[in-house]
Short mmCIF file of C-alpha atoms in Angstrom, two decimals:
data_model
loop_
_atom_site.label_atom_id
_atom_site.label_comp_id
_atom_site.label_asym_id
_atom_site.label_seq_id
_atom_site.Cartn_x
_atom_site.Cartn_y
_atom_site.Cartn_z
CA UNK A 183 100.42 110.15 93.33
CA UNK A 184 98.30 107.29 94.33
CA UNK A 185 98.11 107.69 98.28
CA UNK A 186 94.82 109.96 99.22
CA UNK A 187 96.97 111.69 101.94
CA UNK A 188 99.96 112.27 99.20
CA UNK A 189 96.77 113.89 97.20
CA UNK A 190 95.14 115.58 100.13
CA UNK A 191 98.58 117.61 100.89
CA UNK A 192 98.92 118.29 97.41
CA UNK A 193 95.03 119.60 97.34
CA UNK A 194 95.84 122.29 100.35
CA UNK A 195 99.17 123.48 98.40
CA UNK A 196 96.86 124.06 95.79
CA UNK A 197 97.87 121.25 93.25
CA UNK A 198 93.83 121.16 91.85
CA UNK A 199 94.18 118.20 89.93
CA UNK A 200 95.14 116.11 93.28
CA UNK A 201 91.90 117.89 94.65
CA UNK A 202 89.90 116.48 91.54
CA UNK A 203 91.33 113.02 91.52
CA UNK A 204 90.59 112.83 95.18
CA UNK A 205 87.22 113.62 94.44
CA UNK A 206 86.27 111.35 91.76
CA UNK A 207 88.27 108.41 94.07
CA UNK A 208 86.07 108.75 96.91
CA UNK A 209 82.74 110.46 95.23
CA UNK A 210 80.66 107.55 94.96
CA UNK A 211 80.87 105.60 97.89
CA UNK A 212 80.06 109.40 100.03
CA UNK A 213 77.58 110.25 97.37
CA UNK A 214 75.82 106.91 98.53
CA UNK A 215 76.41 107.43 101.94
CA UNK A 216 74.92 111.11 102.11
CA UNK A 217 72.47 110.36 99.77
CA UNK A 218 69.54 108.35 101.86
CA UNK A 219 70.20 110.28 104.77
CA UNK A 220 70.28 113.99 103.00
CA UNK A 221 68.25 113.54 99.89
CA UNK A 222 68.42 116.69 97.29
CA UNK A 223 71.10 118.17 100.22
CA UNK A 224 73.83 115.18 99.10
CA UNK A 225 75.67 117.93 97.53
CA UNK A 226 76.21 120.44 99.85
CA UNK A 227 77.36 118.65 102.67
CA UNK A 228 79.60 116.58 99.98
CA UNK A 229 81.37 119.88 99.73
CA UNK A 230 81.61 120.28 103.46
CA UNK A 231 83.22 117.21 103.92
CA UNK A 232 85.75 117.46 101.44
CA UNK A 233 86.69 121.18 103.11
CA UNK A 234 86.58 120.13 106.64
CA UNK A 235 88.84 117.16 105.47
CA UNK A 236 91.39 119.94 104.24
CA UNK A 237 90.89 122.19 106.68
CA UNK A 238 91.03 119.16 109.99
CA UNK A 239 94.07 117.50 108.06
CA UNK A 240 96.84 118.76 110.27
CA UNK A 241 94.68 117.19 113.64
CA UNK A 242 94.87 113.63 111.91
CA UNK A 243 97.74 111.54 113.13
CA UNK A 244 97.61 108.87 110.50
CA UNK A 245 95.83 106.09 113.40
CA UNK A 246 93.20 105.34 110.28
CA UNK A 247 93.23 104.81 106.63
CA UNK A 248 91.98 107.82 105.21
CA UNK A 249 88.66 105.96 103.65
CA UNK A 250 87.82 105.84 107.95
CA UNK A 251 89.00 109.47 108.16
CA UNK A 252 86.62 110.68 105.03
CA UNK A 253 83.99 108.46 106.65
CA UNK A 254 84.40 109.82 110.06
CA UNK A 255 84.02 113.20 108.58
CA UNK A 256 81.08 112.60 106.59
CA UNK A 257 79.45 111.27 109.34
CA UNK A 258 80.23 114.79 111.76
CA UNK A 259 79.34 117.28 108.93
CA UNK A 260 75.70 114.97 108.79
CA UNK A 261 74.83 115.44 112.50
CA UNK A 262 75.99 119.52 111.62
CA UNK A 263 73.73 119.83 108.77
CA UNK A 264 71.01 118.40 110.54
CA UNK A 265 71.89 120.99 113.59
CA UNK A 266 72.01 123.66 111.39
CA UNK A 267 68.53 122.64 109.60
CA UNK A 268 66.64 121.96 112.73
CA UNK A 269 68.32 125.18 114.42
CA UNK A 270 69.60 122.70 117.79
CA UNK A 271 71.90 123.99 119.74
CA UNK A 272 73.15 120.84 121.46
CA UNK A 273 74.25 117.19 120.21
CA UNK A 274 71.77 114.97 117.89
CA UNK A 275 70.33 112.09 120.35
CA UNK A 276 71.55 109.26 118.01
CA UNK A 277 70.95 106.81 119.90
CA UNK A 278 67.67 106.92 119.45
CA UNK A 279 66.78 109.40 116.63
CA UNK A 280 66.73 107.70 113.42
CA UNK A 281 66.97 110.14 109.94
CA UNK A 282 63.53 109.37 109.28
CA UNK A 283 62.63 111.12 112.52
CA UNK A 284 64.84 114.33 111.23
CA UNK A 285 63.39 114.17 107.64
CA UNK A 286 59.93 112.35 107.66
CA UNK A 287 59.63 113.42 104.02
CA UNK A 288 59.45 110.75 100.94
CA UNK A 289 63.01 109.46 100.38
CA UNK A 290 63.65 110.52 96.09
CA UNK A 291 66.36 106.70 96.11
CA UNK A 292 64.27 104.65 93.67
CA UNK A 293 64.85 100.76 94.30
CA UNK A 294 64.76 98.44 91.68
CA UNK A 295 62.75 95.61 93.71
CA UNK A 296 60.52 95.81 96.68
CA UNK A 297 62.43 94.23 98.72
CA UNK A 298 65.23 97.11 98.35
CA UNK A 299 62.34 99.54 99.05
CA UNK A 300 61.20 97.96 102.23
CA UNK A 301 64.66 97.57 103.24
CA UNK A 302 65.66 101.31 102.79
CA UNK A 303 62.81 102.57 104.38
CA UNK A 304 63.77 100.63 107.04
CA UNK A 305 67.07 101.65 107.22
CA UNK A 306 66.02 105.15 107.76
CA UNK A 307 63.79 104.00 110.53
CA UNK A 308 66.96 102.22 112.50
CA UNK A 309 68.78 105.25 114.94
CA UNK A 310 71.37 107.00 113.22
CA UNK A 311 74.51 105.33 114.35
CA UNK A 312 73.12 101.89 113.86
CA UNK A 313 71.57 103.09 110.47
CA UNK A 314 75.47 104.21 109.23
CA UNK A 315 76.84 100.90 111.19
CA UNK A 316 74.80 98.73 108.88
CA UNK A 317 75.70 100.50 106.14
CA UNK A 318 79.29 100.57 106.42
CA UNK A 319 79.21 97.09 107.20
CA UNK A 320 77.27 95.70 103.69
CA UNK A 321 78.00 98.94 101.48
CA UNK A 322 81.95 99.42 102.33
CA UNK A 323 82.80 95.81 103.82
CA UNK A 324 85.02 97.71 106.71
CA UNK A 325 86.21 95.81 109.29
CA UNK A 326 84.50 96.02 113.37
CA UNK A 327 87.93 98.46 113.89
CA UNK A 328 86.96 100.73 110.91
CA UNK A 329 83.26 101.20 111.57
CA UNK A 330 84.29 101.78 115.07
CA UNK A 331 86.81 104.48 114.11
CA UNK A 332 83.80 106.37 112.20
CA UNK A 333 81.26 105.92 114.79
CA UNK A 334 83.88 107.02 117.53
CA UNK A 335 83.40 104.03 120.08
CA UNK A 336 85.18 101.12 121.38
CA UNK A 337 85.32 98.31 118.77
CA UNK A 338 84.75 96.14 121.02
CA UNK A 339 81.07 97.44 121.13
CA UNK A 340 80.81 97.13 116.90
CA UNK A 341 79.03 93.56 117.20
CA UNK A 342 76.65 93.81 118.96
CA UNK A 343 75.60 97.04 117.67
CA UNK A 344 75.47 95.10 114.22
CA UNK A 345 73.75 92.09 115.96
CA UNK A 346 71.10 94.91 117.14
CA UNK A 347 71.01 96.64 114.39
CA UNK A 348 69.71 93.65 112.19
CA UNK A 349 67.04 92.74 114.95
CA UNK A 350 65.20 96.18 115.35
CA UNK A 351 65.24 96.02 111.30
CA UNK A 352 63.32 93.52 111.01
CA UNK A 353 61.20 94.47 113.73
CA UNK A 354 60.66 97.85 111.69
CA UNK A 355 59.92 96.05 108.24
CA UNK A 356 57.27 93.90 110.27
CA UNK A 357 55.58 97.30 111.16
CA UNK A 358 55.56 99.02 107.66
CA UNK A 359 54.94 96.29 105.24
CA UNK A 360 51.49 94.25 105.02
CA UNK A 361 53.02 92.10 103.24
CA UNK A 362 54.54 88.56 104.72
CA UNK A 363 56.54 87.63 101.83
CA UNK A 364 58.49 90.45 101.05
CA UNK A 365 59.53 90.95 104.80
CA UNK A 366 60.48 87.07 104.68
CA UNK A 367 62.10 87.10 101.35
CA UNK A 368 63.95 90.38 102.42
CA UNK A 369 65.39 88.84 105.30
CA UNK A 370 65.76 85.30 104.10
CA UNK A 371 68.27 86.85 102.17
CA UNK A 372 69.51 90.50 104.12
CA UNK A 373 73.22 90.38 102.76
CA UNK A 374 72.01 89.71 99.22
CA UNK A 375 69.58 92.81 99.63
CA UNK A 376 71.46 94.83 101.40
CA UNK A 377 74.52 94.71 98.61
CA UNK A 378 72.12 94.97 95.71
CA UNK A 379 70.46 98.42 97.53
CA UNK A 380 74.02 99.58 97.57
CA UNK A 381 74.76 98.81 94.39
CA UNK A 382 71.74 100.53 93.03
CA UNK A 383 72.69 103.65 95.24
CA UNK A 384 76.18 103.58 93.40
CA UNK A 385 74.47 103.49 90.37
CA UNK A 386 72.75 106.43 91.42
CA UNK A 387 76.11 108.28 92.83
CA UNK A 388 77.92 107.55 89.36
CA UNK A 389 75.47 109.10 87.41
CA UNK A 390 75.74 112.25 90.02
CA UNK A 391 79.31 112.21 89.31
CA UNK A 392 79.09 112.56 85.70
CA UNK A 393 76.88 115.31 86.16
CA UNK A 394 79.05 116.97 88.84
CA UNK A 395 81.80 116.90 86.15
CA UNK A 396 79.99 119.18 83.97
CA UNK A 397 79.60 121.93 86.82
CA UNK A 398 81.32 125.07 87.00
CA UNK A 399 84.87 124.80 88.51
CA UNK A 400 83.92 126.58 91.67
CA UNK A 401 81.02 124.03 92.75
CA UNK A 402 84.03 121.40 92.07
CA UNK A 403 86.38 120.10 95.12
CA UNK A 404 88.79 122.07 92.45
CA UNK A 405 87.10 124.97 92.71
CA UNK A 406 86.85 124.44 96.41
CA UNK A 407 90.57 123.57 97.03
CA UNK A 408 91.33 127.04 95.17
CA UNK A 409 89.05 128.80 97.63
CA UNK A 410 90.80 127.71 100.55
#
């Protein structure tokens, strides 16, 4: 079975080697998603996302690949968790709350240059939905139509968040670096950066998922696909 909804199914009938091969597809690129946003939490609302993926698959109508779909769910069990943690009762204000504002603490991604430091700190500086815009954009190439899908608005609208997106980050690496040259050299070259950050975050995610594969069976989407 090589279609992730073919697996999915399989996953609720509880077939758990579709649930692991779905996992190990998709692990790194949510790994690095989760992981600047959530920090030593990546794995917990990892598991969340693969359940509520199971548990919302009936509701999906097939308008999205299912890369969009995980996304999409990633993305609603982050805003939870940070409910949850911060004990709110209504929605996140993501237009204008940004993950640093949420977590304030020391993010544990070590970048390999300075340049990928000052650009994830600024990341986590930029308001949520432009933060994961940005990211989807460099880290997962998708299209305006599939960041649009995640971020649940028009796709019309995805450019000029992106356009945005780019200007407040510089304005935010102009207010946390003393330094001239690494702010130009960062953004003399943004795509470059921006891939190599993401690549060093999937470093980081593959290593996670070599780890996860030594876990006990019920901390695995396995374990969790038997649970359900």
């Amino acid at each position: 079975m090589s279609d992730d909804f073919e697996l999915l199914d399989a996953w609720r009938r509880g077939d758990l080697q579709a649930g692991s091969k779905l996992f190990d597809r998709h692990f790194e690129s949510i790994h690095r998603f989760l992981r600047n946003k959530v920090g030593d939490d990546t794995d917990e609302v990892m598991q969340r996302t693969l359940l509520a993926c199971v548990e919302t698959r009936d509701r999906f109508r097939g308008a999205s690949t299912f890369r969009t779909y995980l996304f999409g769910v990633a993305r609603l069990e982050l805003l939870a968790h940070y409910r949850r943690r911060r004990k709110l009762n209504n929605e996140l204000d993501i237009e204008s709350k940004s993950f640093f504002d949420l977590d304030p603490s020391p993010s544990t991604v070590v970048a390999k240059h300075n340049e990928q430091k000052l650009l994830h700190e600024a990341l986590r500086r930029l308001p949520i939905d432009l933060q994961i815009a940005l990211e989807l954009h460099y880290w997962e190439n998708m299209s305006a139509t599939e960041v649009a899908t995640v971020l649940e608005i028009p796709s019309g609208t995805v450019k000029s968040r992106l356009r945005r997106a780019k200007e407040m980050l510089r304005e935010i690496m102009e207010s946390i670096t003393l330094s001239k040259t690494q702010l130009e050299s960062t953004m003399g070259d943004l795509d470059g950066w921006a891939k190599q950050l993401g690549e060093t975050l999937r470093e980081g995610a593959a290593v996670s998922r070599m780890t996860a594969k030594d876990d006990n069976d019920d901390e695995s989407p396995s374990g969790a696909a038997a649970a359900t």
